[in-house]
Amino acid sequence: LADSANARGLRAAWHNHDFEFDPINPDEPNGPKAYEVLLSELPASLMDFEMDLHWVAFAGENPVDWFKAHPGRFPLWHVKDFAADTATQVPVGQGVIPWEEIFAESETAGMKYYFIEQDVCSGTAAMECLRQSIDWAKEQDFMD
């Protein structure tokens, strides 16, 4: 896939969810995680990683640890947040994700672009949720 994309002047990127952070073998809880295998088997010359920060945090992982372990591999970020109950997505800045800590490592990660999003927003409030996220982000010096 990555070879084919690159041959056409495109770049392939892997977008994660939470399940990539489960052990590959459930009988080995400390065994390798799918995300570790993907990062080690897909060379940086062929594949980027589009880190969905919400799903990393939802899986109980710290995105900063991944940035430091694999510097420069995460040029694309999905920025979305969740409430303390970890089941409810909320506008960015209204949840529990430590955005300033994460954005402080944007250079380590190799971040070029980030995308503000929210998978679930109650009823017909999608545009209002997006507005709240963007307004909050505009107020954060660390998100410039």
PDB file of C-alpha atoms in Angstrom:
ATOM      1  CA  LEU A   1       0.000   0.000   0.000  1.00  0.00           C
ATOM      2  CA  ALA A   2       2.659   2.526   1.014  1.00  0.00           C
ATOM      3  CA  ASP A   3       4.836   1.692  -2.012  1.00  0.00           C
ATOM      4  CA  SER A   4       1.865   2.137  -4.310  1.00  0.00           C
ATOM      5  CA  ALA A   5       0.911   5.460  -2.715  1.00  0.00           C
ATOM      6  CA  ASN A   6       4.471   6.802  -2.864  1.00  0.00           C
ATOM      7  CA  ALA A   7       4.812   5.778  -6.521  1.00  0.00           C
ATOM      8  CA  ARG A   8       1.820   8.030  -7.251  1.00  0.00           C
ATOM      9  CA  GLY A   9       3.192  10.982  -5.287  1.00  0.00           C
ATOM     10  CA  LEU A  10       0.945  10.253  -2.303  1.00  0.00           C
ATOM     11  CA  ARG A  11       1.772   9.398   1.268  1.00  0.00           C
ATOM     12  CA  ALA A  12       0.105   6.607   3.261  1.00  0.00           C
ATOM     13  CA  ALA A  13      -0.649   7.168   6.942  1.00  0.00           C
ATOM     14  CA  TRP A  14      -1.951   4.851   9.650  1.00  0.00           C
ATOM     15  CA  HIS A  15      -4.801   6.232  11.771  1.00  0.00           C
ATOM     16  CA  ASN A  16      -5.116   4.500  15.133  1.00  0.00           C
ATOM     17  CA  HIS A  17      -7.982   3.708  17.433  1.00  0.00           C
ATOM     18  CA  ASP A  18      -7.725   2.294  20.954  1.00  0.00           C
ATOM     19  CA  PHE A  19      -7.468  -1.390  20.030  1.00  0.00           C
ATOM     20  CA  GLU A  20      -3.987  -0.993  18.485  1.00  0.00           C
ATOM     21  CA  PHE A  21      -2.746  -0.561  22.068  1.00  0.00           C
ATOM     22  CA  ASP A  22      -4.010  -3.935  23.255  1.00  0.00           C
ATOM     23  CA  PRO A  23      -1.484  -6.771  23.418  1.00  0.00           C
ATOM     24  CA  ILE A  24      -1.516  -8.763  20.188  1.00  0.00           C
ATOM     25  CA  ASN A  25      -1.787 -11.958  22.205  1.00  0.00           C
ATOM     26  CA  PRO A  26      -4.388 -11.564  24.987  1.00  0.00           C
ATOM     27  CA  ASP A  27      -2.634 -14.351  26.909  1.00  0.00           C
ATOM     28  CA  GLU A  28       0.476 -12.139  27.115  1.00  0.00           C
ATOM     29  CA  PRO A  29      -0.684  -8.886  28.755  1.00  0.00           C
ATOM     30  CA  ASN A  30       2.865  -7.494  28.689  1.00  0.00           C
ATOM     31  CA  GLY A  31       3.501  -8.685  25.156  1.00  0.00           C
ATOM     32  CA  PRO A  32       3.868  -6.472  22.096  1.00  0.00           C
ATOM     33  CA  LYS A  33       1.048  -4.164  21.087  1.00  0.00           C
ATOM     34  CA  ALA A  34      -0.119  -3.863  17.505  1.00  0.00           C
ATOM     35  CA  TYR A  35       0.977  -0.216  17.422  1.00  0.00           C
ATOM     36  CA  GLU A  36       4.535  -1.202  18.394  1.00  0.00           C
ATOM     37  CA  VAL A  37       4.639  -3.753  15.606  1.00  0.00           C
ATOM     38  CA  LEU A  38       3.262  -1.286  13.054  1.00  0.00           C
ATOM     39  CA  LEU A  39       5.843   1.337  13.994  1.00  0.00           C
ATOM     40  CA  SER A  40       8.695  -1.151  13.796  1.00  0.00           C
ATOM     41  CA  GLU A  41       7.570  -2.881  10.579  1.00  0.00           C
ATOM     42  CA  LEU A  42       6.442   0.133   8.546  1.00  0.00           C
ATOM     43  CA  PRO A  43       9.502   2.237   7.727  1.00  0.00           C
ATOM     44  CA  ALA A  44       9.378   6.001   8.055  1.00  0.00           C
ATOM     45  CA  SER A  45      10.448   6.273   4.432  1.00  0.00           C
ATOM     46  CA  LEU A  46       7.141   4.700   3.375  1.00  0.00           C
ATOM     47  CA  MET A  47       4.522   5.351   6.048  1.00  0.00           C
ATOM     48  CA  ASP A  48       3.421   8.160   8.336  1.00  0.00           C
ATOM     49  CA  PHE A  49       1.330   7.808  11.454  1.00  0.00           C
ATOM     50  CA  GLU A  50      -1.780   9.904  11.925  1.00  0.00           C
ATOM     51  CA  MET A  51      -2.105   9.779  15.697  1.00  0.00           C
ATOM     52  CA  ASP A  52      -5.592  10.085  17.077  1.00  0.00           C
ATOM     53  CA  LEU A  53      -4.656  11.490  20.475  1.00  0.00           C
ATOM     54  CA  HIS A  54      -8.080  10.799  21.950  1.00  0.00           C
ATOM     55  CA  TRP A  55      -7.910   7.080  21.206  1.00  0.00           C
ATOM     56  CA  VAL A  56      -4.346   6.836  22.508  1.00  0.00           C
ATOM     57  CA  ALA A  57      -5.398   8.440  25.812  1.00  0.00           C
ATOM     58  CA  PHE A  58      -8.637   6.420  25.879  1.00  0.00           C
ATOM     59  CA  ALA A  59      -6.505   3.257  25.691  1.00  0.00           C
ATOM     60  CA  GLY A  60      -4.649   4.428  28.810  1.00  0.00           C
ATOM     61  CA  GLU A  61      -1.496   5.394  26.942  1.00  0.00           C
ATOM     62  CA  ASN A  62       0.415   8.672  27.010  1.00  0.00           C
ATOM     63  CA  PRO A  63       0.970  10.076  23.491  1.00  0.00           C
ATOM     64  CA  VAL A  64       4.164  11.794  24.677  1.00  0.00           C
ATOM     65  CA  ASP A  65       5.709   8.410  25.503  1.00  0.00           C
ATOM     66  CA  TRP A  66       5.063   7.295  21.923  1.00  0.00           C
ATOM     67  CA  PHE A  67       6.532  10.523  20.505  1.00  0.00           C
ATOM     68  CA  LYS A  68       9.690  10.044  22.521  1.00  0.00           C
ATOM     69  CA  ALA A  69      10.003   6.364  21.611  1.00  0.00           C
ATOM     70  CA  HIS A  70       9.421   7.062  17.887  1.00  0.00           C
ATOM     71  CA  PRO A  71      10.451  10.660  17.199  1.00  0.00           C
ATOM     72  CA  GLY A  72       9.341  12.228  13.962  1.00  0.00           C
ATOM     73  CA  ARG A  73       6.831   9.487  13.071  1.00  0.00           C
ATOM     74  CA  PHE A  74       3.628  11.451  13.833  1.00  0.00           C
ATOM     75  CA  PRO A  75       3.189  14.367  11.415  1.00  0.00           C
ATOM     76  CA  LEU A  76      -0.616  14.243  11.609  1.00  0.00           C
ATOM     77  CA  TRP A  77      -2.691  14.496  14.776  1.00  0.00           C
ATOM     78  CA  HIS A  78      -6.390  14.131  15.496  1.00  0.00           C
ATOM     79  CA  VAL A  79      -7.243  16.451  18.383  1.00  0.00           C
ATOM     80  CA  LYS A  80     -10.396  15.495  20.248  1.00  0.00           C
ATOM     81  CA  ASP A  81     -11.232  15.247  23.930  1.00  0.00           C
ATOM     82  CA  PHE A  82     -13.244  13.172  26.371  1.00  0.00           C
ATOM     83  CA  ALA A  83     -14.863  13.691  29.742  1.00  0.00           C
ATOM     84  CA  ALA A  84     -13.568  12.267  33.006  1.00  0.00           C
ATOM     85  CA  ASP A  85     -15.927   9.288  32.654  1.00  0.00           C
ATOM     86  CA  THR A  86     -13.866   8.407  29.505  1.00  0.00           C
ATOM     87  CA  ALA A  87     -16.984   7.415  27.613  1.00  0.00           C
ATOM     88  CA  THR A  88     -18.233  10.829  26.539  1.00  0.00           C
ATOM     89  CA  GLN A  89     -16.504  12.881  23.882  1.00  0.00           C
ATOM     90  CA  VAL A  90     -16.607  16.619  24.542  1.00  0.00           C
ATOM     91  CA  PRO A  91     -15.340  19.722  22.732  1.00  0.00           C
ATOM     92  CA  VAL A  92     -11.557  20.070  22.856  1.00  0.00           C
ATOM     93  CA  GLY A  93     -10.451  21.751  26.062  1.00  0.00           C
ATOM     94  CA  GLN A  94     -13.470  20.614  28.062  1.00  0.00           C
ATOM     95  CA  GLY A  95     -12.126  17.160  28.824  1.00  0.00           C
ATOM     96  CA  VAL A  96      -9.209  15.497  30.552  1.00  0.00           C
ATOM     97  CA  ILE A  97      -6.498  15.317  27.896  1.00  0.00           C
ATOM     98  CA  PRO A  98      -3.414  17.377  28.909  1.00  0.00           C
ATOM     99  CA  TRP A  99      -3.117  19.375  25.687  1.00  0.00           C
ATOM    100  CA  GLU A 100      -0.310  21.694  26.751  1.00  0.00           C
ATOM    101  CA  GLU A 101       1.886  18.725  27.730  1.00  0.00           C
ATOM    102  CA  ILE A 102       1.177  17.015  24.406  1.00  0.00           C
ATOM    103  CA  PHE A 103       1.692  20.088  22.231  1.00  0.00           C
ATOM    104  CA  ALA A 104       4.976  20.782  24.045  1.00  0.00           C
ATOM    105  CA  GLU A 105       6.272  17.652  22.292  1.00  0.00           C
ATOM    106  CA  SER A 106       4.977  18.525  18.813  1.00  0.00           C
ATOM    107  CA  GLU A 107       8.516  18.917  17.489  1.00  0.00           C
ATOM    108  CA  THR A 108       9.563  15.559  18.946  1.00  0.00           C
ATOM    109  CA  ALA A 109       6.524  13.971  17.311  1.00  0.00           C
ATOM    110  CA  GLY A 110       7.244  15.626  13.963  1.00  0.00           C
ATOM    111  CA  MET A 111       3.747  17.147  13.932  1.00  0.00           C
ATOM    112  CA  LYS A 112       2.974  19.184  10.814  1.00  0.00           C
ATOM    113  CA  TYR A 113      -0.813  19.345  10.934  1.00  0.00           C
ATOM    114  CA  TYR A 114      -3.520  18.714  13.477  1.00  0.00           C
ATOM    115  CA  PHE A 115      -7.229  18.253  12.926  1.00  0.00           C
ATOM    116  CA  ILE A 116      -9.814  19.229  15.512  1.00  0.00           C
ATOM    117  CA  GLU A 117     -12.703  16.810  15.545  1.00  0.00           C
ATOM    118  CA  GLN A 118     -15.323  15.130  17.670  1.00  0.00           C
ATOM    119  CA  ASP A 119     -16.687  11.732  16.669  1.00  0.00           C
ATOM    120  CA  VAL A 120     -19.844  12.041  18.736  1.00  0.00           C
ATOM    121  CA  CYS A 121     -21.732  15.204  19.591  1.00  0.00           C
ATOM    122  CA  SER A 122     -25.246  15.012  20.990  1.00  0.00           C
ATOM    123  CA  GLY A 123     -28.176  15.656  18.697  1.00  0.00           C
ATOM    124  CA  THR A 124     -27.800  18.414  16.141  1.00  0.00           C
ATOM    125  CA  ALA A 125     -25.106  20.259  18.087  1.00  0.00           C
ATOM    126  CA  ALA A 126     -22.177  19.229  15.868  1.00  0.00           C
ATOM    127  CA  MET A 127     -21.429  22.733  14.618  1.00  0.00           C
ATOM    128  CA  GLU A 128     -21.669  24.155  18.136  1.00  0.00           C
ATOM    129  CA  CYS A 129     -19.259  21.507  19.451  1.00  0.00           C
ATOM    130  CA  LEU A 130     -16.836  22.332  16.650  1.00  0.00           C
ATOM    131  CA  ARG A 131     -17.147  26.070  17.343  1.00  0.00           C
ATOM    132  CA  GLN A 132     -16.381  25.521  21.035  1.00  0.00           C
ATOM    133  CA  SER A 133     -13.319  23.414  20.182  1.00  0.00           C
ATOM    134  CA  ILE A 134     -11.972  25.929  17.685  1.00  0.00           C
ATOM    135  CA  ASP A 135     -12.637  28.895  19.985  1.00  0.00           C
ATOM    136  CA  TRP A 136     -10.771  27.160  22.812  1.00  0.00           C
ATOM    137  CA  ALA A 137      -7.857  26.237  20.535  1.00  0.00           C
ATOM    138  CA  LYS A 138      -7.547  29.825  19.320  1.00  0.00           C
ATOM    139  CA  GLU A 139      -7.072  30.955  22.933  1.00  0.00           C
ATOM    140  CA  GLN A 140      -4.162  28.531  23.519  1.00  0.00           C
ATOM    141  CA  ASP A 141      -0.740  29.975  22.728  1.00  0.00           C
ATOM    142  CA  PHE A 142       0.727  26.476  22.623  1.00  0.00           C
ATOM    143  CA  MET A 143      -1.496  25.500  19.683  1.00  0.00           C
ATOM    144  CA  ASP A 144      -0.122  28.119  17.266  1.00  0.00           C
TER     145      ASP A 144
END
